[in-house]
Amino acid sequence: MSSRFDIIHKDTAGRIGRLTTPHGVVETPTVMPVINPNIQTIKPSEMRDFGAQILITNSYIIYRKDELREKALKDGLHALLDFDGPIMTDSGSFQLSVYGEVEVTNEQIIDFQQKIGSDIGVPLDIPTPPDVSFERASEELDITIERLQAARKLVTGDMLLAGPVQGSSYMQLRERCARTLSETGFDVYPFGAVVPLMESYRYADLVDVIAASKKGLDPTAPVHLFGAGHPMMFALAVALGCDLFDSAAYALYAKDRRYITSRGTYHVDDLKYLPCSCPICLKYSPEELKKAHNSTELLARHNLYVTFEEIRIIKQAIWEGNLLELVEQRCRSHPRMLEALKQMYTHSEWLEKLDPASKSTFFYCGPESAKRPEVLRFANQLERFTIRGSAFIRPAPIKLDSGYDNVLVFKPPFGAYPQELGEIYPLNAEVPRTPDQESLERAYVNTIRLAELNPETEFTYLLVERFRHTLVDKLESLPNVQIIVGHNP
Ligand SMILES: [Zn+2]
């Protein structure tokens, strides 16, 4: 099933991929603008101008309205929306979560999505919100899995079928659900019911939900973060392995007179300047934008431009191998995003397995970087360095040709490593000259471990002032380590 998704390039758990649908190939990561079949701020046929490759609409809304249903059944979904590229359809699950019931069954809505020619259909799953009782989450999950497996049997044509991963805020349920769905085999895996987490800025919890769900899936399966449409969090979600997003935000925010940027959101009436170079922001002054009779439409257009701009920035970062540097920058736009960044690195052990071993230069962007998967990988490989005889550990800039058998370089956050490895990723990292405490701590923990792993070797460490840390005492207390103090080079 997942052979419809090819991964072309990887960074961390993020990737550039190609998803093949009946109406064409979609390059991911990407955002699907949400089209309301009743109200269209911007015509679907214009969406390509912003960079959209695939749209998402709601089959339940179409199903419920006679006029829309008849046209969709007669001419097809693509004619109804006047868009000839791929279109994903939702099932009414969202309405189910809001109103508690819907007037359609799982079988009926799957059948309908196939008949109108949807490219990616969604079964009528139950989007269980966060923080409900475990019993409720577990019971609803059983119904969801039952319906998804029934839907899998009902799809006979070439429509791709989405298998939404539910399980509320219970990580074991999310992972179990993902594992079960993976065994059944779906074409796309949306992670559902995460909007309440985003609306309450619980990005750290969102990180856990994504990680738990991803851990249960085949890593090559395409993932859709359902309901995520703010570009501020795309880089983070992509780094965790999300491929598709959907944005109703471009239109909803515009209706609310909100102006989206990748750093956050402005109310348009607060804008003295327009911090953007899209065609709308170049053409209008802030005053004109505020007072225009069609300001909602103009704002929606700006919102779409910046949404797709962020996707291109992310793709370039994956291509270059510096996605984590981008994530670390983006996560500084809000304290709760910073929390999410720290939470992401609690999953470094898992990320490390997916992360390519060699990328472009590692840039140390702040204390969180000391917990990056590459730093963890280096720590996990310390056993591989067998150091015999005597060893001199020098700070990075100091050169030394000495009578020692080995020369090691001390570079936070990694610690000491044989100097001949200095050009190899990630040891060729760009790091601040004066390291922070997190970086030093990691470096000394690793160096102490290296000395303990080679008890026969006599280590001499040239300590300079800017590398002082409480762990130096612990290093010095080892029987095979001697410390000499030098000046800052
Ligand atoms: Zn703009």
Short mmCIF file of C-alpha atoms and ligand atoms in Angstrom, two decimals:
data_model
loop_
_atom_site.label_atom_id
_atom_site.label_comp_id
_atom_site.label_asym_id
_atom_site.label_seq_id
_atom_site.Cartn_x
_atom_site.Cartn_y
_atom_site.Cartn_z
CA MET A 1 0.00 0.00 0.00
CA SER A 2 2.67 2.48 1.00
CA SER A 3 4.40 1.84 -2.34
CA ARG A 4 2.27 4.83 -3.46
CA PHE A 5 4.66 6.93 -1.40
CA ASP A 6 8.31 7.28 -2.40
CA ILE A 7 10.81 8.98 -0.13
CA ILE A 8 13.37 11.00 -2.04
CA HIS A 9 15.32 12.79 0.65
CA LYS A 10 15.48 12.60 4.45
CA ASP A 11 16.49 14.72 7.42
CA THR A 12 15.73 13.71 11.03
CA ALA A 13 12.29 12.00 10.72
CA GLY A 14 11.35 14.52 8.03
CA ARG A 15 11.40 13.76 4.34
CA ILE A 16 10.67 14.96 0.86
CA GLY A 17 8.34 12.40 -0.66
CA ARG A 18 6.12 11.73 -3.65
CA LEU A 19 2.58 10.52 -3.10
CA THR A 20 0.89 9.08 -6.19
CA THR A 21 -2.88 9.65 -6.42
CA PRO A 22 -5.35 9.03 -9.26
CA HIS A 23 -5.13 12.72 -10.22
CA GLY A 24 -1.38 13.07 -10.10
CA VAL A 25 1.71 13.02 -7.94
CA VAL A 26 2.01 15.27 -4.89
CA GLU A 27 5.41 16.27 -3.57
CA THR A 28 5.45 16.35 0.22
CA PRO A 29 5.67 17.95 2.68
CA THR A 30 2.75 20.05 1.57
CA VAL A 31 -0.42 21.72 2.76
CA MET A 32 -3.89 20.98 1.49
CA PRO A 33 -6.03 24.13 1.48
CA VAL A 34 -9.44 23.28 2.93
CA ILE A 35 -12.25 24.03 0.49
CA ASN A 36 -15.70 24.59 1.92
CA PRO A 37 -18.07 23.48 -0.84
CA ASN A 38 -20.55 26.18 0.27
CA ILE A 39 -18.31 29.20 0.81
CA GLN A 40 -15.23 29.80 -1.30
CA THR A 41 -13.15 32.80 -0.30
CA ILE A 42 -10.69 31.83 -3.05
CA LYS A 43 -11.64 29.62 -6.00
CA PRO A 44 -10.15 26.09 -5.98
CA SER A 45 -8.96 26.64 -9.56
CA GLU A 46 -6.71 29.46 -8.29
CA MET A 47 -5.06 27.40 -5.57
CA ARG A 48 -2.18 26.26 -7.76
CA ASP A 49 -1.05 29.89 -8.06
CA PHE A 50 -0.13 29.81 -4.36
CA GLY A 51 1.73 26.50 -4.62
CA ALA A 52 -1.06 24.09 -3.72
CA GLN A 53 -0.85 20.65 -5.33
CA ILE A 54 -3.73 18.97 -3.52
CA LEU A 55 -6.94 20.20 -1.91
CA ILE A 56 -9.12 18.81 0.84
CA THR A 57 -12.86 19.18 1.14
CA ASN A 58 -15.62 17.60 3.16
CA SER A 59 -17.64 14.84 1.52
CA TYR A 60 -20.23 14.95 4.29
CA ILE A 61 -21.13 18.56 3.50
CA ILE A 62 -21.53 17.58 -0.15
CA TYR A 63 -23.51 14.48 0.75
CA ARG A 64 -25.94 16.42 2.92
CA LYS A 65 -26.87 19.10 0.41
CA ASP A 66 -29.04 17.79 -2.46
CA GLU A 67 -27.76 20.23 -5.05
CA LEU A 68 -24.08 19.50 -4.27
CA ARG A 69 -24.63 15.75 -3.94
CA GLU A 70 -26.38 15.43 -7.27
CA LYS A 71 -23.78 17.43 -9.13
CA ALA A 72 -20.94 15.49 -7.47
CA LEU A 73 -22.54 12.14 -8.34
CA LYS A 74 -23.28 13.24 -11.89
CA ASP A 75 -20.13 15.17 -12.87
CA GLY A 76 -17.68 14.11 -10.18
CA LEU A 77 -15.96 15.89 -7.31
CA HIS A 78 -13.33 17.48 -9.56
CA ALA A 79 -15.94 19.13 -11.77
CA LEU A 80 -17.89 20.26 -8.71
CA LEU A 81 -14.86 22.10 -7.34
CA ASP A 82 -13.42 22.95 -10.76
CA PHE A 83 -10.00 21.51 -9.87
CA ASP A 84 -8.34 18.75 -11.88
CA GLY A 85 -5.56 17.87 -9.38
CA PRO A 86 -5.75 15.52 -6.40
CA ILE A 87 -8.52 16.11 -3.86
CA MET A 88 -8.79 14.48 -0.44
CA THR A 89 -12.19 14.26 1.22
CA ASP A 90 -13.03 14.17 4.90
CA SER A 91 -15.92 12.01 6.06
CA GLY A 92 -18.01 13.90 8.59
CA SER A 93 -15.90 12.82 11.55
CA PHE A 94 -15.32 16.46 12.39
CA GLN A 95 -19.09 17.09 12.46
CA LEU A 96 -19.39 13.96 14.58
CA SER A 97 -16.92 15.40 17.08
CA VAL A 98 -18.78 18.74 17.21
CA TYR A 99 -22.44 17.63 17.11
CA GLY A 100 -22.16 14.15 18.61
CA GLU A 101 -23.92 12.53 15.65
CA VAL A 102 -24.06 12.50 11.86
CA GLU A 103 -26.69 11.33 9.41
CA VAL A 104 -24.53 8.92 7.52
CA THR A 105 -22.91 5.55 8.18
CA ASN A 106 -19.29 4.60 7.63
CA GLU A 107 -20.31 2.38 4.69
CA GLN A 108 -22.42 5.12 3.07
CA ILE A 109 -19.73 7.80 3.26
CA ILE A 110 -16.98 5.49 1.96
CA ASP A 111 -19.23 4.47 -0.92
CA PHE A 112 -20.06 8.11 -1.63
CA GLN A 113 -16.41 9.21 -1.64
CA GLN A 114 -15.59 6.46 -4.13
CA LYS A 115 -18.53 7.35 -6.37
CA ILE A 116 -17.67 11.06 -6.61
CA GLY A 117 -14.05 10.24 -7.44
CA SER A 118 -12.16 11.36 -4.35
CA ASP A 119 -8.40 10.77 -4.53
CA ILE A 120 -8.01 10.09 -0.81
CA GLY A 121 -11.03 9.03 1.20
CA VAL A 122 -11.46 8.99 4.97
CA PRO A 123 -13.66 6.54 6.92
CA LEU A 124 -16.06 7.76 9.60
CA ASP A 125 -13.66 7.45 12.52
CA ILE A 126 -14.29 8.84 16.00
CA PRO A 127 -12.00 11.79 16.79
CA THR A 128 -11.70 11.32 20.54
CA PRO A 129 -10.47 14.60 22.07
CA PRO A 130 -7.55 14.79 24.54
CA ASP A 131 -8.01 14.28 28.28
CA VAL A 132 -11.12 12.06 28.24
CA SER A 133 -11.15 8.97 30.48
CA PHE A 134 -9.02 6.05 29.40
CA GLU A 135 -12.16 3.88 29.19
CA ARG A 136 -13.84 6.24 26.75
CA ALA A 137 -10.70 6.66 24.65
CA SER A 138 -10.22 2.91 24.53
CA GLU A 139 -13.87 2.10 23.66
CA GLU A 140 -14.03 4.73 20.94
CA LEU A 141 -10.74 3.52 19.55
CA ASP A 142 -12.12 0.00 19.21
CA ILE A 143 -15.06 1.38 17.17
CA THR A 144 -12.67 3.46 15.05
CA ILE A 145 -10.46 0.47 14.28
CA GLU A 146 -13.50 -1.67 13.45
CA ARG A 147 -14.80 0.99 11.03
CA LEU A 148 -11.41 1.50 9.41
CA GLN A 149 -10.99 -2.21 8.81
CA ALA A 150 -14.50 -2.37 7.35
CA ALA A 151 -13.68 0.60 5.10
CA ARG A 152 -10.51 -1.11 3.91
CA LYS A 153 -12.64 -3.95 2.53
CA LEU A 154 -15.12 -1.55 0.90
CA VAL A 155 -12.59 0.32 -1.21
CA THR A 156 -12.37 -1.46 -4.52
CA GLY A 157 -11.26 1.24 -6.96
CA ASP A 158 -8.13 3.33 -7.09
CA MET A 159 -9.11 5.77 -4.31
CA LEU A 160 -6.42 5.97 -1.65
CA LEU A 161 -7.75 5.26 1.82
CA ALA A 162 -6.72 7.15 4.92
CA GLY A 163 -6.47 5.35 8.25
CA PRO A 164 -6.74 7.99 11.00
CA VAL A 165 -4.73 7.26 14.14
CA GLN A 166 -6.79 8.08 17.25
CA GLY A 167 -6.32 7.37 20.95
CA SER A 168 -6.87 10.75 22.63
CA SER A 169 -3.91 11.81 24.78
CA TYR A 170 -2.99 8.21 25.71
CA MET A 171 0.32 7.41 24.08
CA GLN A 172 -0.08 3.64 24.45
CA LEU A 173 -3.44 3.86 22.63
CA ARG A 174 -1.98 6.02 19.86
CA GLU A 175 0.88 3.62 19.33
CA ARG A 176 -1.36 0.55 19.50
CA CYS A 177 -3.78 2.10 17.00
CA ALA A 178 -0.95 2.95 14.60
CA ARG A 179 0.42 -0.57 14.84
CA THR A 180 -2.97 -2.17 14.18
CA LEU A 181 -3.71 0.11 11.22
CA SER A 182 -0.25 -0.52 9.84
CA GLU A 183 -0.97 -4.25 9.79
CA THR A 184 -4.24 -3.67 7.91
CA GLY A 185 -2.49 -1.32 5.48
CA PHE A 186 -3.71 2.17 4.59
CA ASP A 187 -2.37 4.62 2.03
CA VAL A 188 -2.15 7.71 4.27
CA TYR A 189 -2.21 7.93 8.06
CA PRO A 190 -3.83 11.08 9.46
CA PHE A 191 -3.16 11.79 13.14
CA GLY A 192 -6.57 12.85 14.37
CA ALA A 193 -8.10 14.97 17.12
CA VAL A 194 -4.99 17.08 17.71
CA VAL A 195 -6.64 20.47 17.09
CA PRO A 196 -7.60 20.95 20.78
CA LEU A 197 -3.90 20.53 21.66
CA MET A 198 -2.87 23.20 19.17
CA GLU A 199 -5.66 25.58 20.13
CA SER A 200 -4.50 25.49 23.75
CA TYR A 201 -0.81 25.81 22.78
CA ARG A 202 -0.04 22.33 24.11
CA TYR A 203 2.65 21.79 21.49
CA ALA A 204 4.74 19.62 23.82
CA ASP A 205 1.80 17.22 24.17
CA LEU A 206 1.35 17.35 20.41
CA VAL A 207 4.98 16.26 20.02
CA ASP A 208 4.29 13.21 22.22
CA VAL A 209 1.16 12.31 20.25
CA ILE A 210 3.02 12.54 16.93
CA ALA A 211 6.00 10.55 18.25
CA ALA A 212 3.83 7.81 19.78
CA SER A 213 1.76 7.47 16.61
CA LYS A 214 4.83 7.47 14.38
CA LYS A 215 6.53 4.81 16.48
CA GLY A 216 3.65 2.44 15.75
CA LEU A 217 3.79 3.01 11.98
CA ASP A 218 6.06 1.78 9.24
CA PRO A 219 8.51 4.74 8.93
CA THR A 220 7.94 4.83 5.14
CA ALA A 221 4.19 5.49 5.49
CA PRO A 222 2.88 8.98 4.64
CA VAL A 223 1.43 10.92 7.58
CA HIS A 224 -1.14 13.72 7.64
CA LEU A 225 -1.34 15.94 10.72
CA PHE A 226 -5.08 16.54 10.61
CA GLY A 227 -6.18 20.10 11.33
CA ALA A 228 -2.70 21.62 11.49
CA GLY A 229 -2.58 24.71 9.34
CA HIS A 230 -0.38 27.31 11.04
CA PRO A 231 3.02 27.57 9.34
CA MET A 232 4.71 28.31 12.69
CA MET A 233 4.61 24.62 13.62
CA PHE A 234 5.17 22.99 10.22
CA ALA A 235 8.95 22.64 10.59
CA LEU A 236 8.61 20.93 13.98
CA ALA A 237 5.92 18.55 12.72
CA VAL A 238 7.88 17.77 9.55
CA ALA A 239 11.01 16.97 11.60
CA LEU A 240 8.88 14.47 13.54
CA GLY A 241 7.80 12.81 10.30
CA CYS A 242 4.56 14.52 9.20
CA ASP A 243 4.12 14.87 5.43
CA LEU A 244 0.70 16.46 4.87
CA PHE A 245 -1.07 19.34 6.53
CA ASP A 246 -4.42 20.93 5.86
CA SER A 247 -5.22 24.56 6.22
CA ALA A 248 -8.61 25.98 6.96
CA ALA A 249 -6.59 28.56 8.89
CA TYR A 250 -5.86 30.68 5.81
CA ALA A 251 -9.59 31.47 5.47
CA LEU A 252 -10.68 31.29 9.12
CA TYR A 253 -7.89 33.60 10.27
CA ALA A 254 -8.67 36.00 7.42
CA LYS A 255 -12.32 36.12 8.46
CA ASP A 256 -11.03 37.07 11.92
CA ARG A 257 -8.80 39.75 10.34
CA ARG A 258 -5.67 37.84 11.31
CA TYR A 259 -2.46 37.98 9.31
CA ILE A 260 -0.33 34.83 9.46
CA THR A 261 3.48 34.75 9.49
CA SER A 262 5.87 31.87 10.19
CA ARG A 263 6.74 33.60 13.49
CA GLY A 264 3.15 33.93 14.67
CA THR A 265 -0.03 35.85 13.95
CA TYR A 266 -0.87 39.56 13.86
CA HIS A 267 -4.23 41.23 13.99
CA VAL A 268 -4.28 43.25 10.79
CA ASP A 269 -5.40 46.38 12.66
CA ASP A 270 -2.16 46.25 14.68
CA LEU A 271 0.04 46.28 11.60
CA LYS A 272 1.89 49.49 10.95
CA TYR A 273 4.06 47.69 8.35
CA LEU A 274 3.47 44.56 6.27
CA PRO A 275 6.38 42.19 7.03
CA CYS A 276 5.98 40.18 3.83
CA SER A 277 6.80 40.40 0.11
CA CYS A 278 3.87 38.46 -1.34
CA PRO A 279 1.94 40.11 -4.21
CA ILE A 280 -0.77 41.32 -1.81
CA CYS A 281 1.64 42.89 0.67
CA LEU A 282 3.59 44.57 -2.12
CA LYS A 283 0.49 45.98 -3.74
CA TYR A 284 -1.37 47.29 -0.68
CA SER A 285 -0.35 49.57 2.15
CA PRO A 286 -1.36 48.45 5.63
CA GLU A 287 -4.12 51.10 5.64
CA GLU A 288 -5.46 49.93 2.28
CA LEU A 289 -5.41 46.32 3.42
CA LYS A 290 -7.35 47.19 6.58
CA LYS A 291 -10.00 49.21 4.76
CA ALA A 292 -10.40 47.23 1.53
CA HIS A 293 -13.98 46.03 0.91
CA ASN A 294 -12.46 42.60 0.17
CA SER A 295 -9.95 42.60 3.01
CA THR A 296 -10.97 39.06 4.07
CA GLU A 297 -10.10 37.74 0.63
CA LEU A 298 -6.84 39.72 0.51
CA LEU A 299 -5.81 38.43 3.92
CA ALA A 300 -6.69 34.87 2.88
CA ARG A 301 -4.43 35.28 -0.13
CA HIS A 302 -1.55 36.59 1.95
CA ASN A 303 -2.09 33.75 4.44
CA LEU A 304 -1.84 31.18 1.64
CA TYR A 305 1.31 32.75 0.21
CA VAL A 306 3.14 32.60 3.54
CA THR A 307 1.86 29.09 4.22
CA PHE A 308 3.41 27.75 1.02
CA GLU A 309 6.53 29.87 1.44
CA GLU A 310 7.18 28.07 4.72
CA ILE A 311 6.76 24.70 2.99
CA ARG A 312 9.44 25.66 0.45
CA ILE A 313 11.77 26.81 3.23
CA ILE A 314 11.28 23.45 4.97
CA LYS A 315 11.91 21.45 1.80
CA GLN A 316 15.12 23.35 1.12
CA ALA A 317 16.21 22.67 4.72
CA ILE A 318 15.56 18.92 4.29
CA TRP A 319 17.46 19.01 1.02
CA GLU A 320 20.42 20.73 2.67
CA GLY A 321 20.28 18.65 5.84
CA ASN A 322 19.67 21.50 8.25
CA LEU A 323 16.04 20.95 9.17
CA LEU A 324 16.81 20.86 12.90
CA GLU A 325 18.47 24.28 12.69
CA LEU A 326 15.24 25.60 11.14
CA VAL A 327 13.13 23.87 13.80
CA GLU A 328 15.27 25.39 16.56
CA GLN A 329 14.77 28.85 15.05
CA ARG A 330 11.01 28.46 14.54
CA CYS A 331 10.52 27.10 18.05
CA ARG A 332 11.90 30.33 19.47
CA SER A 333 8.83 32.20 18.26
CA HIS A 334 6.74 31.15 21.25
CA PRO A 335 7.64 29.85 24.73
CA ARG A 336 5.28 26.92 24.28
CA MET A 337 7.00 26.04 21.02
CA LEU A 338 10.34 26.10 22.86
CA GLU A 339 8.82 23.63 25.29
CA ALA A 340 7.84 21.48 22.30
CA LEU A 341 11.42 21.60 20.99
CA LYS A 342 12.74 20.30 24.31
CA GLN A 343 10.04 17.64 24.25
CA MET A 344 11.06 16.61 20.74
CA TYR A 345 14.61 15.97 21.93
CA THR A 346 13.34 13.65 24.65
CA HIS A 347 12.62 11.43 21.62
CA SER A 348 16.18 11.75 20.28
CA GLU A 349 16.82 8.03 20.69
CA TRP A 350 14.00 7.30 18.21
CA LEU A 351 14.89 10.23 15.93
CA GLU A 352 18.51 9.11 15.80
CA LYS A 353 17.50 5.84 14.15
CA LEU A 354 15.75 7.73 11.33
CA ASP A 355 18.26 10.53 10.91
CA PRO A 356 20.79 10.23 8.07
CA ALA A 357 24.32 9.68 9.40
CA SER A 358 25.79 12.44 7.30
CA LYS A 359 24.31 15.85 6.56
CA SER A 360 25.63 19.36 6.05
CA THR A 361 27.39 21.14 8.90
CA PHE A 362 25.82 20.84 12.35
CA PHE A 363 25.10 24.33 13.70
CA TYR A 364 24.82 24.67 17.46
CA CYS A 365 21.81 27.03 17.87
CA GLY A 366 21.29 26.98 21.65
CA PRO A 367 21.24 24.76 24.75
CA GLU A 368 18.64 22.45 23.15
CA SER A 369 21.14 21.50 20.45
CA ALA A 370 23.12 19.55 23.07
CA LYS A 371 20.27 17.01 23.00
CA ARG A 372 20.14 16.58 19.23
CA PRO A 373 20.04 13.04 17.81
CA GLU A 374 23.54 13.46 16.37
CA VAL A 375 24.99 14.24 19.80
CA LEU A 376 23.26 11.20 21.23
CA ARG A 377 24.57 9.06 18.37
CA PHE A 378 28.12 10.19 19.11
CA ALA A 379 27.66 9.25 22.81
CA ASN A 380 26.32 5.83 21.78
CA GLN A 381 29.42 5.21 19.67
CA LEU A 382 32.05 5.98 22.33
CA GLU A 383 32.76 2.28 22.81
CA ARG A 384 34.06 2.13 19.28
CA PHE A 385 37.07 4.32 20.05
CA THR A 386 39.85 2.14 21.36
CA ILE A 387 42.60 4.41 22.61
CA ARG A 388 45.89 2.76 23.60
CA GLY A 389 48.94 4.17 25.32
CA SER A 390 48.92 7.85 26.18
CA ALA A 391 46.44 10.46 25.02
CA PHE A 392 46.47 14.23 25.01
CA ILE A 393 43.12 16.04 24.95
CA ARG A 394 43.32 19.56 23.58
CA PRO A 395 40.70 22.30 23.07
CA ALA A 396 39.74 22.62 19.42
CA PRO A 397 41.95 25.53 18.27
CA ILE A 398 45.17 24.41 19.92
CA LYS A 399 47.51 22.43 17.68
CA LEU A 400 50.03 20.10 19.21
CA ASP A 401 52.62 17.70 17.89
CA SER A 402 53.71 15.87 20.94
CA GLY A 403 55.13 12.67 22.19
CA TYR A 404 51.67 11.30 22.95
CA ASP A 405 50.36 8.17 21.21
CA ASN A 406 46.99 9.82 20.58
CA VAL A 407 45.75 13.40 20.21
CA LEU A 408 42.10 14.00 20.96
CA VAL A 409 40.10 17.18 20.45
CA PHE A 410 37.69 18.42 23.12
CA LYS A 411 34.70 20.07 21.51
CA PRO A 412 31.41 20.69 23.34
CA PRO A 413 28.75 19.31 23.11
CA PHE A 414 30.52 16.14 21.92
CA GLY A 415 33.50 15.92 24.27
CA ALA A 416 36.83 14.32 23.36
CA TYR A 417 37.31 12.51 20.04
CA PRO A 418 40.34 11.43 17.97
CA GLN A 419 41.50 14.50 16.04
CA GLU A 420 41.52 12.66 12.71
CA LEU A 421 37.68 12.49 12.92
CA GLY A 422 37.39 16.27 13.07
CA GLU A 423 36.24 16.74 9.49
CA ILE A 424 33.53 14.09 9.74
CA TYR A 425 29.87 14.95 10.40
CA PRO A 426 28.75 15.91 13.01
CA LEU A 427 32.15 16.56 14.63
CA ASN A 428 32.80 19.27 12.05
CA ALA A 429 30.04 21.23 13.83
CA GLU A 430 30.00 25.01 14.06
CA VAL A 431 29.80 25.69 17.79
CA PRO A 432 30.03 28.86 19.89
CA ARG A 433 33.50 29.67 21.14
CA THR A 434 32.17 29.92 24.69
CA PRO A 435 29.88 26.95 25.25
CA ASP A 436 26.76 26.99 27.44
CA GLN A 437 26.41 24.75 30.51
CA GLU A 438 24.27 22.14 28.70
CA SER A 439 26.88 21.75 26.01
CA LEU A 440 29.75 21.45 28.53
CA GLU A 441 27.85 19.00 30.67
CA ARG A 442 27.22 16.71 27.69
CA ALA A 443 30.86 17.01 26.62
CA TYR A 444 32.23 16.11 30.06
CA VAL A 445 29.79 13.23 30.56
CA ASN A 446 31.05 11.78 27.28
CA THR A 447 34.72 12.43 28.07
CA ILE A 448 34.44 10.82 31.51
CA ARG A 449 32.84 7.80 29.87
CA LEU A 450 35.61 7.63 27.26
CA ALA A 451 38.26 7.64 29.99
CA GLU A 452 36.38 4.93 31.89
CA LEU A 453 36.07 2.80 28.75
CA ASN A 454 39.89 2.97 28.29
CA PRO A 455 41.22 2.42 31.84
CA GLU A 456 44.72 1.46 30.64
CA THR A 457 45.19 4.73 28.80
CA GLU A 458 46.78 7.75 30.50
CA PHE A 459 44.78 10.87 29.53
CA THR A 460 46.19 14.36 29.88
CA TYR A 461 43.54 17.07 29.50
CA LEU A 462 44.51 20.64 28.75
CA LEU A 463 41.74 22.61 30.46
CA VAL A 464 41.10 26.21 29.40
CA GLU A 465 39.09 28.75 31.36
CA ARG A 466 36.04 28.85 29.10
CA PHE A 467 35.62 25.08 29.42
CA ARG A 468 35.38 25.13 33.21
CA HIS A 469 32.45 23.15 34.60
CA THR A 470 31.61 21.32 37.83
CA LEU A 471 32.16 17.98 36.07
CA VAL A 472 35.89 18.77 35.62
CA ASP A 473 36.37 17.60 39.23
CA LYS A 474 34.78 14.28 38.40
CA LEU A 475 37.00 13.89 35.34
CA GLU A 476 40.08 14.71 37.41
CA SER A 477 39.12 12.16 40.07
CA LEU A 478 39.57 9.30 37.58
CA PRO A 479 42.86 7.42 38.20
CA ASN A 480 43.92 7.61 34.54
CA VAL A 481 43.24 11.33 34.00
CA GLN A 482 45.58 14.22 34.64
CA ILE A 483 44.52 17.82 34.12
CA ILE A 484 46.80 20.69 33.21
CA VAL A 485 45.45 24.21 33.04
CA GLY A 486 46.14 26.38 30.03
CA HIS A 487 45.17 29.84 28.89
CA ASN A 488 42.24 30.53 26.61
CA PRO A 489 43.59 30.11 23.11
ZN ZN B 1 1.96 38.94 2.28
#
